[in-house]
């Protein structure tokens, strides 16, 4: 692919933005007017294009449908205080996308194609980026094996696409504390597997236990390791944090834990705040004990979709720890306010994570 070649653009005949009620947005239900795509074939990436959002034609023999060779990402754009659009931490998301592609034997997408796809899409659909501080434009880049072939091997053809749309809160509870439960009879990922890659199969494996947890009144599953069913790894689609004896503790990254971009923001901020931080092995039993003797003061999850999600209760094998909170704890609130302040330009970004597009209003 000649990266100096701009994307071909086929604009939608008209925009649907006026038909959307931005006050009632849920997560992942509304999509903007356009989408981006780049095809890999003949051992090279071809010229990218922007086309109207809509169905794509696929062969029923497409290899991704049978063998699951695919990767996706999730990042957000926000309306900055001066009217421009802030694509937050696009570099870090690209790096994780490459790492996921490498694990899934997918050829690396050039950096220029990643940014041109996102930037051009947002320049055309900037009216879809909400002005509301509690809403954003969710960007979903993904890549699928696109060769019509039935055989267990890496594809020779791939389709990279970017879609997006305005979103509200990820959890129906908004930013109120949620309830978690472990499901020791299930495992999200195992060492040596694909747990650190953002691949659809990892999420498909969680659907049954997650639904069972929700039927019991819990928002998400607190995942334990696949071997001992003792050590905490993730929560739902997020990373997990505990404040124990004034120290911020989170599971150390392994190849069965996704390296969250918001997780990195939280760890960086905690160090900026002068808070002791430990990335280490932590068992569910340690958490229960710390909760029972008052040493556990806050629990929260972090992720691009929800940003910071406070946890009010943890259940494990009949034992329960309640944090006694009806809203975010002091650290969770400070983290949330700072990160969302970066999103919208209310707080100066001292780490260079803000990427502004468009002209100021």
Coordinates of C-alpha atoms in Angstrom, one line a residue:
X1 CA 0.0 0.0 0.0
X2 CA 1.3 3.4 -0.9
X3 CA 0.7 5.2 2.3
X4 CA 0.9 8.7 0.7
X5 CA -2.2 7.7 -1.3
X6 CA -5.3 9.2 0.5
X7 CA -8.3 7.1 1.1
X8 CA -10.9 7.0 -1.6
X9 CA -14.1 8.6 -0.4
X10 CA -17.7 7.7 -1.3
X11 CA -19.9 10.0 0.8
X12 CA -23.3 9.0 2.0
X13 CA -26.2 10.6 0.1
X14 CA -27.5 12.2 3.3
X15 CA -26.8 12.1 7.0
X16 CA -28.9 10.3 9.6
X17 CA -27.6 12.4 12.6
X18 CA -30.8 14.5 12.9
X19 CA -32.8 11.3 13.5
X20 CA -30.9 10.3 16.6
X21 CA -32.0 11.3 20.1
X22 CA -28.7 11.9 21.8
X23 CA -30.3 12.2 25.2
X24 CA -31.2 8.5 25.3
X25 CA -28.1 7.0 23.9
X26 CA -27.1 3.5 25.0
X27 CA -23.8 1.8 24.3
X28 CA -23.2 0.4 20.8
X29 CA -26.6 0.7 19.3
X30 CA -26.2 3.8 17.0
X31 CA -23.7 4.1 14.2
X32 CA -22.7 7.2 12.2
X33 CA -22.9 7.7 8.4
X34 CA -19.6 6.2 7.2
X35 CA -17.1 3.5 7.8
X36 CA -13.5 2.9 6.7
X37 CA -12.0 -0.2 5.1
X38 CA -8.6 -1.5 3.8
X39 CA -8.1 -4.8 2.1
X40 CA -5.0 -7.0 2.4
X41 CA -4.5 -9.2 -0.6
X42 CA -1.6 -10.2 -2.9
X43 CA 0.7 -9.9 0.2
X44 CA 0.1 -6.2 0.6
X45 CA -2.4 -3.6 2.0
X46 CA -4.4 -1.9 -0.8
X47 CA -5.7 1.6 -0.9
X48 CA -8.2 2.4 1.8
X49 CA -11.6 3.9 1.4
X50 CA -14.4 5.6 3.2
X51 CA -17.9 4.4 2.3
X52 CA -21.4 4.8 3.6
X53 CA -22.2 2.6 6.7
X54 CA -24.1 -0.5 5.8
X55 CA -24.1 -4.2 5.3
X56 CA -21.1 -5.9 3.7
X57 CA -21.2 -8.9 1.4
X58 CA -19.5 -12.0 2.7
X59 CA -18.9 -15.5 1.4
X60 CA -20.4 -18.2 3.6
X61 CA -17.0 -19.9 3.3
X62 CA -15.2 -16.9 4.8
X63 CA -12.4 -18.3 7.0
X64 CA -13.2 -16.0 9.9
X65 CA -16.7 -17.5 10.2
X66 CA -15.2 -21.0 10.7
X67 CA -11.9 -20.5 12.5
X68 CA -12.3 -17.1 14.3
X69 CA -9.1 -15.4 13.0
X70 CA -10.0 -11.8 14.0
X71 CA -9.0 -8.9 16.2
X72 CA -10.7 -5.7 17.3
X73 CA -10.1 -2.6 19.3
X74 CA -12.1 0.0 21.1
X75 CA -11.2 3.6 21.6
X76 CA -13.1 6.9 22.0
X77 CA -13.4 10.4 20.6
X78 CA -14.6 13.2 22.8
X79 CA -15.8 16.7 22.1
X80 CA -13.1 19.0 23.4
X81 CA -13.9 22.2 25.2
X82 CA -13.0 24.3 22.2
X83 CA -15.2 22.2 19.8
X84 CA -12.5 20.1 18.3
X85 CA -12.5 16.3 18.5
X86 CA -10.1 14.5 20.9
X87 CA -9.1 10.9 19.9
X88 CA -7.8 9.7 23.2
X89 CA -4.7 7.5 23.3
X90 CA -4.9 6.3 19.7
X91 CA -1.2 5.5 19.6
X92 CA -1.5 3.1 22.6
X93 CA -4.6 1.4 21.0
X94 CA -2.7 0.9 17.8
X95 CA 0.2 -0.7 19.6
X96 CA -2.2 -3.1 21.4
X97 CA -3.9 -3.8 18.0
X98 CA -0.6 -4.8 16.5
X99 CA 0.2 -7.1 19.5
X100 CA -3.2 -8.8 19.1
X101 CA -2.6 -9.2 15.3
X102 CA 0.8 -10.8 15.9
X103 CA -0.7 -13.3 18.4
X104 CA -3.5 -14.2 15.9
X105 CA -1.1 -14.4 12.8
X106 CA -2.6 -11.4 11.1
X107 CA -0.3 -9.1 9.0
X108 CA 0.4 -5.8 10.7
X109 CA -1.7 -2.9 9.5
X110 CA 0.6 0.2 8.7
X111 CA 0.4 2.9 11.3
X112 CA -0.5 5.5 8.6
X113 CA -3.5 3.4 7.5
X114 CA -4.8 3.2 11.1
X115 CA -4.7 6.9 11.7
X116 CA -6.0 7.9 8.2
X117 CA -8.9 5.6 8.6
X118 CA -9.9 7.0 12.0
X119 CA -9.1 10.6 11.2
X120 CA -11.0 10.6 7.9
X121 CA -14.0 8.9 9.3
X122 CA -14.2 11.4 12.2
X123 CA -13.7 14.4 9.9
X124 CA -16.7 13.2 7.9
X125 CA -18.8 12.3 10.8
X126 CA -17.8 14.9 13.4
X127 CA -21.4 16.0 13.9
X128 CA -21.9 12.6 15.5
X129 CA -19.5 13.3 18.4
X130 CA -21.7 14.3 21.4
X131 CA -21.3 17.6 23.3
X132 CA -22.3 15.9 26.5
X133 CA -19.5 15.3 29.0
X134 CA -21.0 11.9 29.9
X135 CA -21.2 10.7 26.3
X136 CA -18.6 10.1 23.6
X137 CA -18.1 8.6 20.1
X138 CA -17.0 5.0 20.3
X139 CA -14.6 3.9 17.6
X140 CA -14.4 0.2 16.7
X141 CA -11.5 -0.8 14.4
X142 CA -11.5 -4.5 13.6
X143 CA -9.8 -7.0 11.2
X144 CA -11.1 -10.3 9.9
X145 CA -9.7 -13.2 7.9
X146 CA -11.5 -12.6 4.5
X147 CA -10.4 -15.6 2.4
X148 CA -13.2 -17.9 1.3
X149 CA -11.4 -21.1 2.3
X150 CA -12.1 -24.0 4.6
X151 CA -8.8 -25.0 6.1
X152 CA -7.0 -24.4 9.4
X153 CA -4.3 -22.0 8.4
X154 CA -3.8 -18.2 8.4
X155 CA -5.8 -16.5 5.7
X156 CA -4.2 -14.9 2.7
X157 CA -6.8 -12.1 2.6
X158 CA -8.0 -9.7 5.3
X159 CA -10.5 -6.9 5.7
X160 CA -9.7 -4.1 8.1
X161 CA -12.6 -1.8 9.0
X162 CA -13.5 1.0 11.3
X163 CA -17.1 1.8 12.4
X164 CA -18.3 4.1 15.1
X165 CA -21.1 6.0 16.7
X166 CA -22.2 8.0 19.7
X167 CA -22.6 6.2 23.0
X168 CA -23.9 6.7 26.5
X169 CA -22.9 4.9 29.7
X170 CA -21.7 1.3 29.2
X171 CA -23.4 0.0 32.3
X172 CA -27.2 0.5 32.9
X173 CA -26.2 1.5 36.5
X174 CA -24.2 4.4 35.1
X175 CA -21.3 5.2 37.5
X176 CA -23.0 3.8 40.5
X177 CA -21.2 0.9 42.3
X178 CA -21.8 -2.5 40.7
X179 CA -22.0 -6.0 42.1
X180 CA -19.5 -8.7 41.0
X181 CA -19.3 -12.4 41.5
X182 CA -16.7 -15.0 40.7
X183 CA -17.7 -18.1 38.6
X184 CA -15.0 -20.6 39.6
X185 CA -16.5 -23.3 37.4
X186 CA -15.6 -21.2 34.3
X187 CA -12.3 -19.6 33.1
X188 CA -11.9 -16.6 30.7
X189 CA -8.4 -17.5 29.5
X190 CA -5.5 -19.7 30.2
X191 CA -1.7 -19.1 30.2
X192 CA -0.3 -19.6 26.8
X193 CA -3.6 -18.9 25.2
X194 CA -5.0 -15.7 23.6
X195 CA -6.2 -13.9 26.7
X196 CA -3.9 -10.9 26.2
X197 CA -5.2 -10.5 22.6
X198 CA -8.3 -8.5 21.9
X199 CA -9.9 -11.3 19.8
X200 CA -13.6 -12.1 19.6
X201 CA -13.3 -15.7 20.8
X202 CA -12.1 -14.5 24.2
X203 CA -15.4 -12.6 24.6
X204 CA -17.6 -15.4 23.2
X205 CA -16.3 -17.7 25.9
X206 CA -17.5 -15.3 28.6
X207 CA -21.1 -14.9 27.4
X208 CA -22.7 -17.9 29.2
X209 CA -21.2 -17.3 32.6
X210 CA -21.8 -13.5 32.3
X211 CA -25.4 -14.1 31.6
X212 CA -25.7 -16.5 34.5
X213 CA -24.1 -13.8 36.8
X214 CA -26.6 -11.2 35.6
X215 CA -29.5 -13.5 36.2
X216 CA -28.3 -13.6 39.8
X217 CA -28.2 -9.8 40.1
X218 CA -24.5 -9.2 39.4
X219 CA -23.2 -6.8 36.8
X220 CA -20.1 -8.7 35.8
X221 CA -17.9 -11.8 36.5
X222 CA -14.7 -11.4 38.5
X223 CA -12.5 -13.8 36.6
X224 CA -10.1 -16.1 38.4
X225 CA -7.1 -17.8 36.9
X226 CA -7.7 -21.0 34.9
X227 CA -5.4 -23.3 36.8
X228 CA -5.9 -22.6 40.5
X229 CA -9.3 -20.8 40.3
X230 CA -7.9 -18.6 43.0
X231 CA -6.0 -15.6 41.6
X232 CA -7.8 -12.6 40.3
X233 CA -7.3 -11.6 36.6
X234 CA -10.0 -9.4 35.2
X235 CA -13.5 -8.3 35.7
X236 CA -15.9 -8.6 32.7
X237 CA -14.4 -6.5 29.9
X238 CA -12.2 -4.4 32.3
X239 CA -9.2 -4.5 34.5
X240 CA -9.7 -4.5 38.3
X241 CA -8.1 -2.5 41.1
X242 CA -8.2 -2.8 44.9
X243 CA -7.2 -0.2 47.5
X244 CA -5.7 -2.2 50.4
X245 CA -4.0 -0.5 53.3
X246 CA -3.8 2.7 51.2
X247 CA -2.0 0.9 48.4
X248 CA -3.5 0.5 44.9
X249 CA -3.2 -3.2 43.9
X250 CA -3.9 -4.7 40.5
X251 CA -3.1 -8.1 39.0
X252 CA 0.2 -8.1 37.2
X253 CA -0.1 -8.5 33.4
X254 CA 0.3 -12.0 32.0
X255 CA -0.6 -13.5 28.6
X256 CA -4.0 -14.3 30.1
X257 CA -4.8 -10.7 31.0
X258 CA -5.6 -7.9 28.5
X259 CA -3.3 -4.9 28.8
X260 CA -6.0 -2.2 29.3
X261 CA -5.3 1.3 28.0
X262 CA -7.3 2.8 30.8
X263 CA -5.5 0.6 33.2
X264 CA -2.3 2.3 32.1
X265 CA -3.9 5.7 32.6
X266 CA -4.9 4.7 36.2
X267 CA -1.4 3.4 37.1
X268 CA 0.2 6.5 35.7
X269 CA -2.2 8.8 37.5
X270 CA -1.8 6.9 40.8
X271 CA 1.9 7.5 40.6
X272 CA 1.3 11.1 39.8
X273 CA -0.9 11.3 42.9
X274 CA 2.0 9.8 45.0
X275 CA -0.1 6.7 45.8
X276 CA 1.8 3.4 46.4
X277 CA 1.1 1.0 43.5
X278 CA 1.6 -2.8 43.3
X279 CA 1.1 -4.9 40.2
X280 CA 1.2 -8.4 41.6
X281 CA -0.6 -11.7 42.1
X282 CA -3.6 -11.2 44.3
X283 CA -6.0 -14.0 45.4
X284 CA -9.7 -13.8 46.0
X285 CA -9.1 -14.9 49.5
X286 CA -6.8 -12.0 50.2
X287 CA -9.5 -9.6 48.9
X288 CA -12.2 -11.3 51.1
X289 CA -9.9 -11.1 54.2
X290 CA -9.0 -7.5 53.5
X291 CA -12.7 -6.7 53.1
X292 CA -13.7 -8.4 56.3
X293 CA -11.1 -6.6 58.5
X294 CA -11.6 -3.2 57.0
X295 CA -8.3 -3.0 55.1
X296 CA -10.1 -2.9 51.7
X297 CA -11.4 0.6 51.2
X298 CA -12.1 0.8 47.4
X299 CA -12.6 -1.5 44.4
X300 CA -13.1 -0.4 40.9
X301 CA -12.7 -1.5 37.3
X302 CA -11.2 0.4 34.4
X303 CA -11.8 0.2 30.7
X304 CA -12.3 2.4 27.6
X305 CA -16.0 1.7 27.5
X306 CA -16.9 2.6 31.1
X307 CA -13.7 4.5 32.1
X308 CA -14.0 3.9 35.9
X309 CA -16.7 1.7 37.3
X310 CA -16.8 1.5 41.1
X311 CA -17.6 -1.9 42.8
X312 CA -19.8 -2.0 45.8
X313 CA -20.0 -5.8 46.4
X314 CA -18.0 -8.9 45.7
X315 CA -19.4 -12.4 46.0
X316 CA -17.3 -15.6 46.0
X317 CA -18.6 -19.1 46.9
X318 CA -21.2 -17.8 49.4
X319 CA -18.9 -15.2 51.0
X320 CA -19.7 -11.5 50.4
X321 CA -17.7 -8.4 50.9
X322 CA -19.7 -5.1 50.8
X323 CA -17.9 -1.8 50.5
X324 CA -20.8 0.2 51.8
X325 CA -20.7 2.8 49.1
X326 CA -23.6 4.3 47.1
X327 CA -21.2 6.2 44.8
X328 CA -17.6 6.4 43.8
X329 CA -14.9 6.3 46.4
X330 CA -12.5 9.2 46.7
X331 CA -9.7 7.7 44.6
X332 CA -12.2 6.4 42.0
X333 CA -13.8 9.8 41.7
X334 CA -10.4 11.6 41.4
X335 CA -9.3 9.2 38.7
X336 CA -12.6 9.5 36.8
X337 CA -12.6 13.3 37.1
X338 CA -9.0 13.5 35.9
X339 CA -9.4 11.1 32.9
X340 CA -12.6 12.7 31.7
X341 CA -11.1 16.1 32.3
X342 CA -8.4 15.1 29.8
X343 CA -11.0 13.8 27.4
X344 CA -12.7 17.2 27.2
X345 CA -9.8 19.5 27.8
X346 CA -10.9 20.7 31.3
X347 CA -7.6 19.4 32.7
X348 CA -4.2 19.9 31.1
X349 CA -2.9 16.7 29.5
X350 CA 0.6 16.4 30.9
X351 CA 1.3 13.0 29.2
X352 CA 0.6 13.8 25.6
X353 CA -2.3 11.4 25.2
X354 CA -4.7 14.0 23.7
X355 CA -4.9 14.0 19.9
X356 CA -7.1 16.9 18.5
X357 CA -8.7 16.9 15.1
X358 CA -10.6 19.6 13.3
X359 CA -10.8 23.4 13.8
X360 CA -11.7 25.0 17.1
X361 CA -15.2 26.5 17.2

